[in-house]
PDB file of C-alpha atoms in Angstrom:
ATOM      1  CA  MET A  25       3.424  41.171-143.707  1.00 95.00           C
ATOM      2  CA  LYS A  26       6.979  42.134-144.633  1.00 97.00           C
ATOM      3  CA  ILE A  27       7.324  45.761-145.741  1.00 98.00           C
ATOM      4  CA  LEU A  28      10.367  47.340-147.360  1.00 98.00           C
ATOM      5  CA  VAL A  29      10.654  51.139-147.356  1.00 98.00           C
ATOM      6  CA  CYS A  30      13.149  52.810-149.696  1.00 97.00           C
ATOM      7  CA  LEU A  31      14.831  55.916-148.289  1.00 96.00           C
ATOM      8  CA  SER A  32      16.604  58.765-150.039  1.00 94.00           C
ATOM      9  CA  ASN A  33      19.000  61.009-148.149  1.00 93.00           C
ATOM     10  CA  VAL A  34      18.351  64.485-149.576  1.00 93.00           C
ATOM     11  CA  PRO A  35      19.595  68.020-148.856  1.00 92.00           C
ATOM     12  CA  ASP A  36      17.484  70.050-146.461  1.00 91.00           C
ATOM     13  CA  THR A  37      15.321  72.503-148.393  1.00 85.00           C
ATOM     14  CA  THR A  38      17.143  75.426-146.775  1.00 86.00           C
ATOM     15  CA  SER A  39      20.523  74.272-148.133  1.00 85.00           C
ATOM     16  CA  LYS A  40      22.383  76.456-150.623  1.00 84.00           C
ATOM     17  CA  ILE A  41      22.909  74.389-153.762  1.00 84.00           C
ATOM     18  CA  THR A  42      26.242  74.696-155.609  1.00 88.00           C
ATOM     19  CA  PHE A  43      28.281  72.542-157.962  1.00 90.00           C
ATOM     20  CA  THR A  44      31.932  71.661-158.440  1.00 91.00           C
ATOM     21  CA  ASP A  45      34.219  70.266-161.149  1.00 90.00           C
ATOM     22  CA  ASN A  46      33.033  72.698-163.819  1.00 89.00           C
ATOM     23  CA  ASN A  47      29.357  72.173-162.867  1.00 90.00           C
ATOM     24  CA  THR A  48      29.505  68.400-163.296  1.00 89.00           C
ATOM     25  CA  ALA A  49      29.202  67.366-159.628  1.00 87.00           C
ATOM     26  CA  PHE A  50      27.014  68.370-156.678  1.00 87.00           C
ATOM     27  CA  ASN A  51      28.893  70.141-153.889  1.00 89.00           C
ATOM     28  CA  SER A  52      27.894  68.460-150.624  1.00 86.00           C
ATOM     29  CA  ASN A  53      30.174  70.550-148.404  1.00 88.00           C
ATOM     30  CA  GLY A  54      28.182  72.136-145.586  1.00 86.00           C
ATOM     31  CA  VAL A  55      24.899  70.585-146.707  1.00 90.00           C
ATOM     32  CA  GLN A  56      22.499  69.250-144.049  1.00 90.00           C
ATOM     33  CA  TYR A  57      20.754  66.037-145.097  1.00 92.00           C
ATOM     34  CA  ILE A  58      17.310  64.744-144.162  1.00 93.00           C
ATOM     35  CA  ILE A  59      14.991  61.848-145.044  1.00 94.00           C
ATOM     36  CA  ASN A  60      13.247  62.624-148.318  1.00 95.00           C
ATOM     37  CA  PRO A  61       9.822  63.997-147.192  1.00 95.00           C
ATOM     38  CA  TYR A  62       7.857  61.688-149.510  1.00 96.00           C
ATOM     39  CA  ASP A  63       9.822  58.734-148.117  1.00 96.00           C
ATOM     40  CA  GLU A  64       8.832  59.860-144.608  1.00 96.00           C
ATOM     41  CA  ILE A  65       5.210  59.430-145.672  1.00 97.00           C
ATOM     42  CA  ALA A  66       5.993  55.921-146.952  1.00 97.00           C
ATOM     43  CA  LEU A  67       7.792  55.062-143.720  1.00 97.00           C
ATOM     44  CA  SER A  68       4.949  56.353-141.534  1.00 97.00           C
ATOM     45  CA  LYS A  69       2.396  54.317-143.478  1.00 97.00           C
ATOM     46  CA  ALA A  70       4.553  51.203-143.192  1.00 97.00           C
ATOM     47  CA  VAL A  71       4.834  51.639-139.428  1.00 97.00           C
ATOM     48  CA  GLU A  72       1.046  52.061-139.175  1.00 96.00           C
ATOM     49  CA  LEU A  73       0.419  48.899-141.181  1.00 96.00           C
ATOM     50  CA  ALA A  74       2.854  46.885-139.067  1.00 96.00           C
ATOM     51  CA  GLU A  75       1.534  48.064-135.688  1.00 93.00           C
ATOM     52  CA  GLY A  76       0.207  45.400-133.327  1.00 90.00           C
ATOM     53  CA  GLU A  77       2.647  42.789-134.634  1.00 88.00           C
ATOM     54  CA  LYS A  78       0.873  42.730-137.984  1.00 92.00           C
ATOM     55  CA  GLY A  79       4.166  42.938-139.805  1.00 94.00           C
ATOM     56  CA  THR A  80       7.772  44.093-139.931  1.00 97.00           C
ATOM     57  CA  VAL A  81       9.329  47.169-141.521  1.00 97.00           C
ATOM     58  CA  THR A  82      12.777  47.184-143.092  1.00 98.00           C
ATOM     59  CA  VAL A  83      14.261  50.391-144.497  1.00 97.00           C
ATOM     60  CA  ILE A  84      16.847  50.338-147.258  1.00 98.00           C
ATOM     61  CA  HIS A  85      19.145  53.076-148.507  1.00 97.00           C
ATOM     62  CA  VAL A  86      21.745  53.090-151.251  1.00 97.00           C
ATOM     63  CA  GLY A  87      24.565  55.348-150.157  1.00 95.00           C
ATOM     64  CA  GLU A  88      27.663  55.913-148.122  1.00 94.00           C
ATOM     65  CA  ALA A  89      28.203  55.755-144.351  1.00 95.00           C
ATOM     66  CA  ALA A  90      27.454  59.469-144.002  1.00 92.00           C
ATOM     67  CA  ALA A  91      23.768  58.561-144.388  1.00 94.00           C
ATOM     68  CA  ASP A  92      23.712  56.346-141.287  1.00 95.00           C
ATOM     69  CA  ALA A  93      22.328  59.174-139.132  1.00 93.00           C
ATOM     70  CA  THR A  94      19.369  59.486-141.495  1.00 94.00           C
ATOM     71  CA  ILE A  95      18.822  55.732-141.395  1.00 96.00           C
ATOM     72  CA  ARG A  96      18.898  55.769-137.576  1.00 96.00           C
ATOM     73  CA  LYS A  97      16.168  58.424-137.620  1.00 95.00           C
ATOM     74  CA  ALA A  98      14.017  56.048-139.670  1.00 96.00           C
ATOM     75  CA  LEU A  99      14.633  53.335-137.085  1.00 97.00           C
ATOM     76  CA  ALA A 100      13.617  55.800-134.353  1.00 96.00           C
ATOM     77  CA  VAL A 101      10.336  56.446-136.169  1.00 95.00           C
ATOM     78  CA  GLY A 102       9.516  52.743-135.897  1.00 95.00           C
ATOM     79  CA  ALA A 103      11.267  50.614-138.531  1.00 96.00           C
ATOM     80  CA  ASP A 104      12.498  47.268-137.196  1.00 96.00           C
ATOM     81  CA  ASP A 105      15.799  47.050-139.045  1.00 97.00           C
ATOM     82  CA  ALA A 106      17.760  48.700-141.828  1.00 97.00           C
ATOM     83  CA  VAL A 107      19.972  47.887-144.780  1.00 97.00           C
ATOM     84  CA  ARG A 108      22.482  50.189-146.433  1.00 97.00           C
ATOM     85  CA  VAL A 109      23.897  49.239-149.801  1.00 97.00           C
ATOM     86  CA  ASN A 110      27.407  50.605-149.543  1.00 97.00           C
ATOM     87  CA  ALA A 111      27.817  52.608-152.738  1.00 95.00           C
ATOM     88  CA  THR A 112      27.529  56.080-154.168  1.00 91.00           C
ATOM     89  CA  ALA A 113      24.035  56.391-155.638  1.00 90.00           C
ATOM     90  CA  ARG A 114      24.836  57.047-159.298  1.00 88.00           C
ATOM     91  CA  ASP A 115      21.312  57.408-160.673  1.00 92.00           C
ATOM     92  CA  ALA A 116      17.778  55.973-160.329  1.00 94.00           C
ATOM     93  CA  TRP A 117      18.619  52.942-162.486  1.00 95.00           C
ATOM     94  CA  PHE A 118      21.575  52.068-160.270  1.00 96.00           C
ATOM     95  CA  VAL A 119      19.563  52.561-157.055  1.00 96.00           C
ATOM     96  CA  ALA A 120      16.609  50.493-158.271  1.00 97.00           C
ATOM     97  CA  ASN A 121      18.876  47.616-159.270  1.00 97.00           C
ATOM     98  CA  GLN A 122      20.530  47.566-155.828  1.00 97.00           C
ATOM     99  CA  ILE A 123      17.170  47.547-154.034  1.00 97.00           C
ATOM    100  CA  ALA A 124      15.698  44.941-156.380  1.00 97.00           C
ATOM    101  CA  ASN A 125      18.703  42.701-155.844  1.00 97.00           C
ATOM    102  CA  TYR A 126      18.120  42.786-152.081  1.00 97.00           C
ATOM    103  CA  ALA A 127      14.339  42.394-152.379  1.00 97.00           C
ATOM    104  CA  LYS A 128      14.632  39.323-154.621  1.00 96.00           C
ATOM    105  CA  SER A 129      16.202  37.307-151.822  1.00 93.00           C
ATOM    106  CA  ASN A 130      13.957  38.581-149.011  1.00 93.00           C
ATOM    107  CA  ALA A 131      10.393  38.197-150.365  1.00 90.00           C
ATOM    108  CA  PHE A 132       8.672  41.410-149.275  1.00 97.00           C
ATOM    109  CA  ASP A 133       4.884  41.701-149.525  1.00 97.00           C
ATOM    110  CA  LEU A 134       4.864  45.465-149.922  1.00 97.00           C
ATOM    111  CA  ILE A 135       7.564  47.866-151.121  1.00 98.00           C
ATOM    112  CA  LEU A 136       6.990  51.565-150.491  1.00 98.00           C
ATOM    113  CA  THR A 137       8.848  54.514-151.973  1.00 97.00           C
ATOM    114  CA  GLY A 138       8.145  58.213-152.020  1.00 95.00           C
ATOM    115  CA  ARG A 139       6.566  59.534-155.222  1.00 93.00           C
ATOM    116  CA  GLU A 140       9.943  61.167-155.983  1.00 91.00           C
ATOM    117  CA  SER A 141      12.969  62.559-154.214  1.00 91.00           C
ATOM    118  CA  ILE A 142      13.028  66.321-153.683  1.00 90.00           C
ATOM    119  CA  ASP A 143      16.585  66.723-154.999  1.00 88.00           C
ATOM    120  CA  TYR A 144      16.421  65.217-158.509  1.00 87.00           C
ATOM    121  CA  ASN A 145      12.601  64.811-158.780  1.00 89.00           C
ATOM    122  CA  GLY A 146      13.103  61.870-161.110  1.00 88.00           C
ATOM    123  CA  ALA A 147      10.177  59.687-159.903  1.00 89.00           C
ATOM    124  CA  GLN A 148      11.840  56.687-161.565  1.00 93.00           C
ATOM    125  CA  VAL A 149      12.914  54.244-158.823  1.00 95.00           C
ATOM    126  CA  GLN A 150       9.378  53.008-158.090  1.00 95.00           C
ATOM    127  CA  GLY A 151       8.727  52.157-161.737  1.00 95.00           C
ATOM    128  CA  PHE A 152      12.118  50.517-162.245  1.00 96.00           C
ATOM    129  CA  LEU A 153      11.544  48.370-159.143  1.00 97.00           C
ATOM    130  CA  GLY A 154       8.252  47.042-160.449  1.00 97.00           C
ATOM    131  CA  GLU A 155       9.848  46.040-163.722  1.00 97.00           C
ATOM    132  CA  LEU A 156      12.971  44.526-162.175  1.00 97.00           C
ATOM    133  CA  LEU A 157      10.902  42.493-159.680  1.00 97.00           C
ATOM    134  CA  ASN A 158       8.155  41.713-162.221  1.00 97.00           C
ATOM    135  CA  ILE A 159       5.390  42.884-159.871  1.00 97.00           C
ATOM    136  CA  PRO A 160       2.792  45.696-160.180  1.00 96.00           C
ATOM    137  CA  SER A 161       3.900  49.231-159.364  1.00 96.00           C
ATOM    138  CA  ILE A 162       1.561  52.152-158.682  1.00 95.00           C
ATOM    139  CA  SER A 163       2.253  55.854-158.286  1.00 92.00           C
ATOM    140  CA  ILE A 164       1.256  58.529-157.277  1.00 93.00           C
ATOM    141  CA  ALA A 165      -0.707  57.003-154.372  1.00 95.00           C
ATOM    142  CA  LYS A 166      -2.832  59.349-152.251  1.00 96.00           C
ATOM    143  CA  LYS A 167      -4.404  56.605-150.122  1.00 97.00           C
ATOM    144  CA  LEU A 168      -3.361  53.036-149.338  1.00 97.00           C
ATOM    145  CA  GLU A 169      -5.230  50.314-147.442  1.00 96.00           C
ATOM    146  CA  ILE A 170      -4.287  46.647-147.016  1.00 96.00           C
ATOM    147  CA  ASN A 171      -6.858  43.894-146.440  1.00 95.00           C
ATOM    148  CA  GLY A 172      -5.220  40.471-146.240  1.00 93.00           C
ATOM    149  CA  THR A 173      -3.386  39.915-149.522  1.00 95.00           C
ATOM    150  CA  GLU A 174      -5.228  42.726-151.318  1.00 96.00           C
ATOM    151  CA  ALA A 175      -4.256  46.381-151.533  1.00 97.00           C
ATOM    152  CA  SER A 176      -6.592  49.259-152.314  1.00 97.00           C
ATOM    153  CA  VAL A 177      -4.721  52.214-153.792  1.00 97.00           C
ATOM    154  CA  GLU A 178      -6.266  55.582-154.580  1.00 97.00           C
ATOM    155  CA  ARG A 179      -4.593  57.818-157.159  1.00 94.00           C
ATOM    156  CA  GLU A 180      -5.326  61.327-158.318  1.00 86.00           C
ATOM    157  CA  ILE A 181      -6.052  61.595-162.028  1.00 87.00           C
ATOM    158  CA  GLU A 182      -7.066  64.517-164.229  1.00 87.00           C
ATOM    159  CA  GLY A 183     -10.457  65.673-163.026  1.00 88.00           C
ATOM    160  CA  GLY A 184     -10.986  62.949-160.433  1.00 89.00           C
ATOM    161  CA  LYS A 185      -9.472  59.917-158.756  1.00 93.00           C
ATOM    162  CA  GLU A 186      -8.749  56.301-159.617  1.00 96.00           C
ATOM    163  CA  VAL A 187      -9.094  53.434-157.105  1.00 97.00           C
ATOM    164  CA  LEU A 188      -7.219  50.222-157.831  1.00 96.00           C
ATOM    165  CA  SER A 189      -7.449  46.805-156.192  1.00 97.00           C
ATOM    166  CA  VAL A 190      -4.172  44.905-156.490  1.00 96.00           C
ATOM    167  CA  THR A 191      -2.917  41.583-155.139  1.00 97.00           C
ATOM    168  CA  LEU A 192       0.330  41.710-153.143  1.00 96.00           C
ATOM    169  CA  PRO A 193       3.265  41.918-153.667  1.00 97.00           C
ATOM    170  CA  ILE A 194       3.340  45.417-155.143  1.00 97.00           C
ATOM    171  CA  VAL A 195       5.435  48.564-155.226  1.00 97.00           C
ATOM    172  CA  VAL A 196       3.699  51.823-154.286  1.00 97.00           C
ATOM    173  CA  GLY A 197       4.998  55.370-154.661  1.00 96.00           C
ATOM    174  CA  THR A 198       3.377  57.412-151.904  1.00 96.00           C
ATOM    175  CA  ALA A 199       2.394  61.068-151.683  1.00 94.00           C
ATOM    176  CA  GLU A 200       0.522  63.408-149.352  1.00 94.00           C
ATOM    177  CA  GLY A 201      -2.602  61.836-147.878  1.00 94.00           C
ATOM    178  CA  VAL A 202      -1.246  58.315-147.412  1.00 95.00           C
ATOM    179  CA  ALA A 203      -0.035  59.065-143.869  1.00 95.00           C
ATOM    180  CA  GLU A 204       1.104  61.885-141.630  1.00 93.00           C
ATOM    181  CA  PRO A 205       4.873  61.884-141.071  1.00 91.00           C
ATOM    182  CA  LYS A 206       5.722  60.595-137.601  1.00 90.00           C
ATOM    183  CA  ILE A 207       8.078  62.387-135.216  1.00 88.00           C
ATOM    184  CA  PRO A 208      10.354  60.002-133.270  1.00 88.00           C
ATOM    185  CA  ASN A 209       9.853  60.061-129.497  1.00 88.00           C
ATOM    186  CA  MET A 210      12.592  59.637-126.891  1.00 90.00           C
ATOM    187  CA  ARG A 211      11.976  55.893-126.510  1.00 88.00           C
ATOM    188  CA  GLY A 212      12.242  55.469-130.272  1.00 90.00           C
ATOM    189  CA  ILE A 213      15.479  57.452-130.396  1.00 91.00           C
ATOM    190  CA  MET A 214      17.002  55.321-127.641  1.00 89.00           C
ATOM    191  CA  THR A 215      15.969  51.971-129.132  1.00 91.00           C
ATOM    192  CA  ALA A 216      17.123  53.010-132.617  1.00 92.00           C
ATOM    193  CA  ARG A 217      20.706  52.756-131.436  1.00 90.00           C
ATOM    194  CA  THR A 218      20.379  49.039-130.836  1.00 93.00           C
ATOM    195  CA  LYS A 219      18.363  48.069-133.930  1.00 96.00           C
ATOM    196  CA  PRO A 220      20.212  46.161-136.691  1.00 96.00           C
ATOM    197  CA  LEU A 221      21.746  48.183-139.540  1.00 96.00           C
ATOM    198  CA  GLN A 222      23.165  45.777-142.098  1.00 96.00           C
ATOM    199  CA  VAL A 223      25.704  47.013-144.642  1.00 97.00           C
ATOM    200  CA  VAL A 224      25.868  45.056-147.901  1.00 97.00           C
ATOM    201  CA  ASP A 225      28.032  45.386-150.998  1.00 97.00           C
ATOM    202  CA  ALA A 226      26.660  46.807-154.224  1.00 97.00           C
ATOM    203  CA  ILE A 227      26.226  44.766-157.383  1.00 96.00           C
ATOM    204  CA  ASP A 228      27.577  45.800-160.761  1.00 96.00           C
ATOM    205  CA  VAL A 229      25.047  47.738-162.846  1.00 95.00           C
ATOM    206  CA  PRO A 230      25.593  48.819-166.471  1.00 93.00           C
ATOM    207  CA  VAL A 231      25.956  52.584-166.945  1.00 92.00           C
ATOM    208  CA  LEU A 232      23.078  53.748-169.136  1.00 90.00           C
ATOM    209  CA  SER A 233      23.398  57.507-168.678  1.00 86.00           C
ATOM    210  CA  LYS A 234      25.560  60.140-167.043  1.00 85.00           C
ATOM    211  CA  ILE A 235      25.142  63.802-166.096  1.00 85.00           C
ATOM    212  CA  SER A 236      26.884  66.149-168.517  1.00 90.00           C
ATOM    213  CA  HIS A 237      26.555  69.268-166.378  1.00 90.00           C
ATOM    214  CA  TYR A 238      24.252  71.200-164.055  1.00 90.00           C
ATOM    215  CA  ASP A 239      22.807  74.672-164.579  1.00 87.00           C
ATOM    216  CA  THR A 240      21.240  76.930-161.979  1.00 81.00           C
ATOM    217  CA  ARG A 241      18.494  79.434-162.585  1.00 79.00           C
ATOM    218  CA  ALA A 242      19.463  82.989-163.445  1.00 79.00           C
ATOM    219  CA  PRO A 243      19.056  85.369-160.485  1.00 77.00           C
ATOM    220  CA  ARG A 244      15.741  87.163-160.401  1.00 77.00           C
ATOM    221  CA  GLY A 245      15.773  90.781-161.559  1.00 77.00           C
ATOM    222  CA  GLN A 246      14.876  93.672-159.311  1.00 80.00           C
ATOM    223  CA  VAL A 247      11.253  94.683-158.945  1.00 84.00           C
ATOM    224  CA  LYS A 248      10.203  97.992-160.487  1.00 84.00           C
ATOM    225  CA  LEU A 249       7.519  99.913-158.627  1.00 88.00           C
ATOM    226  CA  ILE A 250       5.165 101.974-160.779  1.00 89.00           C
ATOM    227  CA  ASP A 251       2.658 104.555-159.635  1.00 90.00           C
ATOM    228  CA  LYS A 252      -0.800 103.001-159.981  1.00 86.00           C
ATOM    229  CA  ALA A 253      -1.972 106.071-161.893  1.00 89.00           C
ATOM    230  CA  ASP A 254       0.851 105.855-164.463  1.00 90.00           C
ATOM    231  CA  ILE A 255      -0.740 103.390-166.892  1.00 90.00           C
ATOM    232  CA  ALA A 256       1.356 104.658-169.785  1.00 91.00           C
ATOM    233  CA  GLN A 257       4.609 103.702-168.093  1.00 90.00           C
ATOM    234  CA  LEU A 258       3.225 100.279-167.170  1.00 91.00           C
ATOM    235  CA  VAL A 259       2.258  99.603-170.779  1.00 91.00           C
ATOM    236  CA  GLN A 260       5.627 100.845-172.030  1.00 90.00           C
ATOM    237  CA  LEU A 261       7.542  98.543-169.649  1.00 89.00           C
ATOM    238  CA  LEU A 262       5.374  95.529-170.446  1.00 89.00           C
ATOM    239  CA  HIS A 263       6.081  96.177-174.124  1.00 89.00           C
ATOM    240  CA  SER A 264       9.778  97.105-174.095  1.00 88.00           C
ATOM    241  CA  GLU A 265      11.200  95.152-171.126  1.00 84.00           C
ATOM    242  CA  ALA A 266       8.874  92.295-170.205  1.00 82.00           C
ATOM    243  CA  LYS A 267       7.938  91.861-173.893  1.00 83.00           C
ATOM    244  CA  VAL A 268       4.579  90.321-172.998  1.00 83.00           C
ATOM    245  CA  ILE A 269       2.451  92.707-175.098  1.00 82.00           C
TER     246      ILE A 269
END
């Protein structure tokens, strides 16, 4: 079984987020990047499924050379090889087209993504991929099992769960429960240096949208402490300041 895992290179959650160019561009200066946590789940599941020579795992990322360290970490976790589409990731539509273009000529049985990236939270790439490749796509997967050419995918739905049986090839957007993220060991880190990392050129993709500007949340106000016996003041503040009564 050939498995393709799509990786996003996202800012660490402790990073301070700022913007440049009159709030029209993300400021990456000083930002530490990591594998998108939901993509780590996808990668760990792919490695599990391929264990015992049952398959191969290729990771793909659309981005610049600065992301190579993140890609090498994925190889250390257990992926067999990697592909980087050498381009600035403009938006989900652009990324999905680059990945689909590669997948069309390499016939993967299973394509895994995270349910969303933790920076833009768009949750769009998985759906775009299914449409561009004309194969089923399922998200948000909480459990995934493969039996021959059939996949069993469990999804959370309102008030319960939904279990689907789907014939490969498919695209699956993974979430918590599918697998536990794996930590690379020393042997994995050493072998990752010698695993293939192919760099390919991007294809032209029509521009369908662009970001006008970014806004950040207003700073939180200071907390006011009120004596628990002073109900009158509490009511007055809820009425005049919080305006909730």
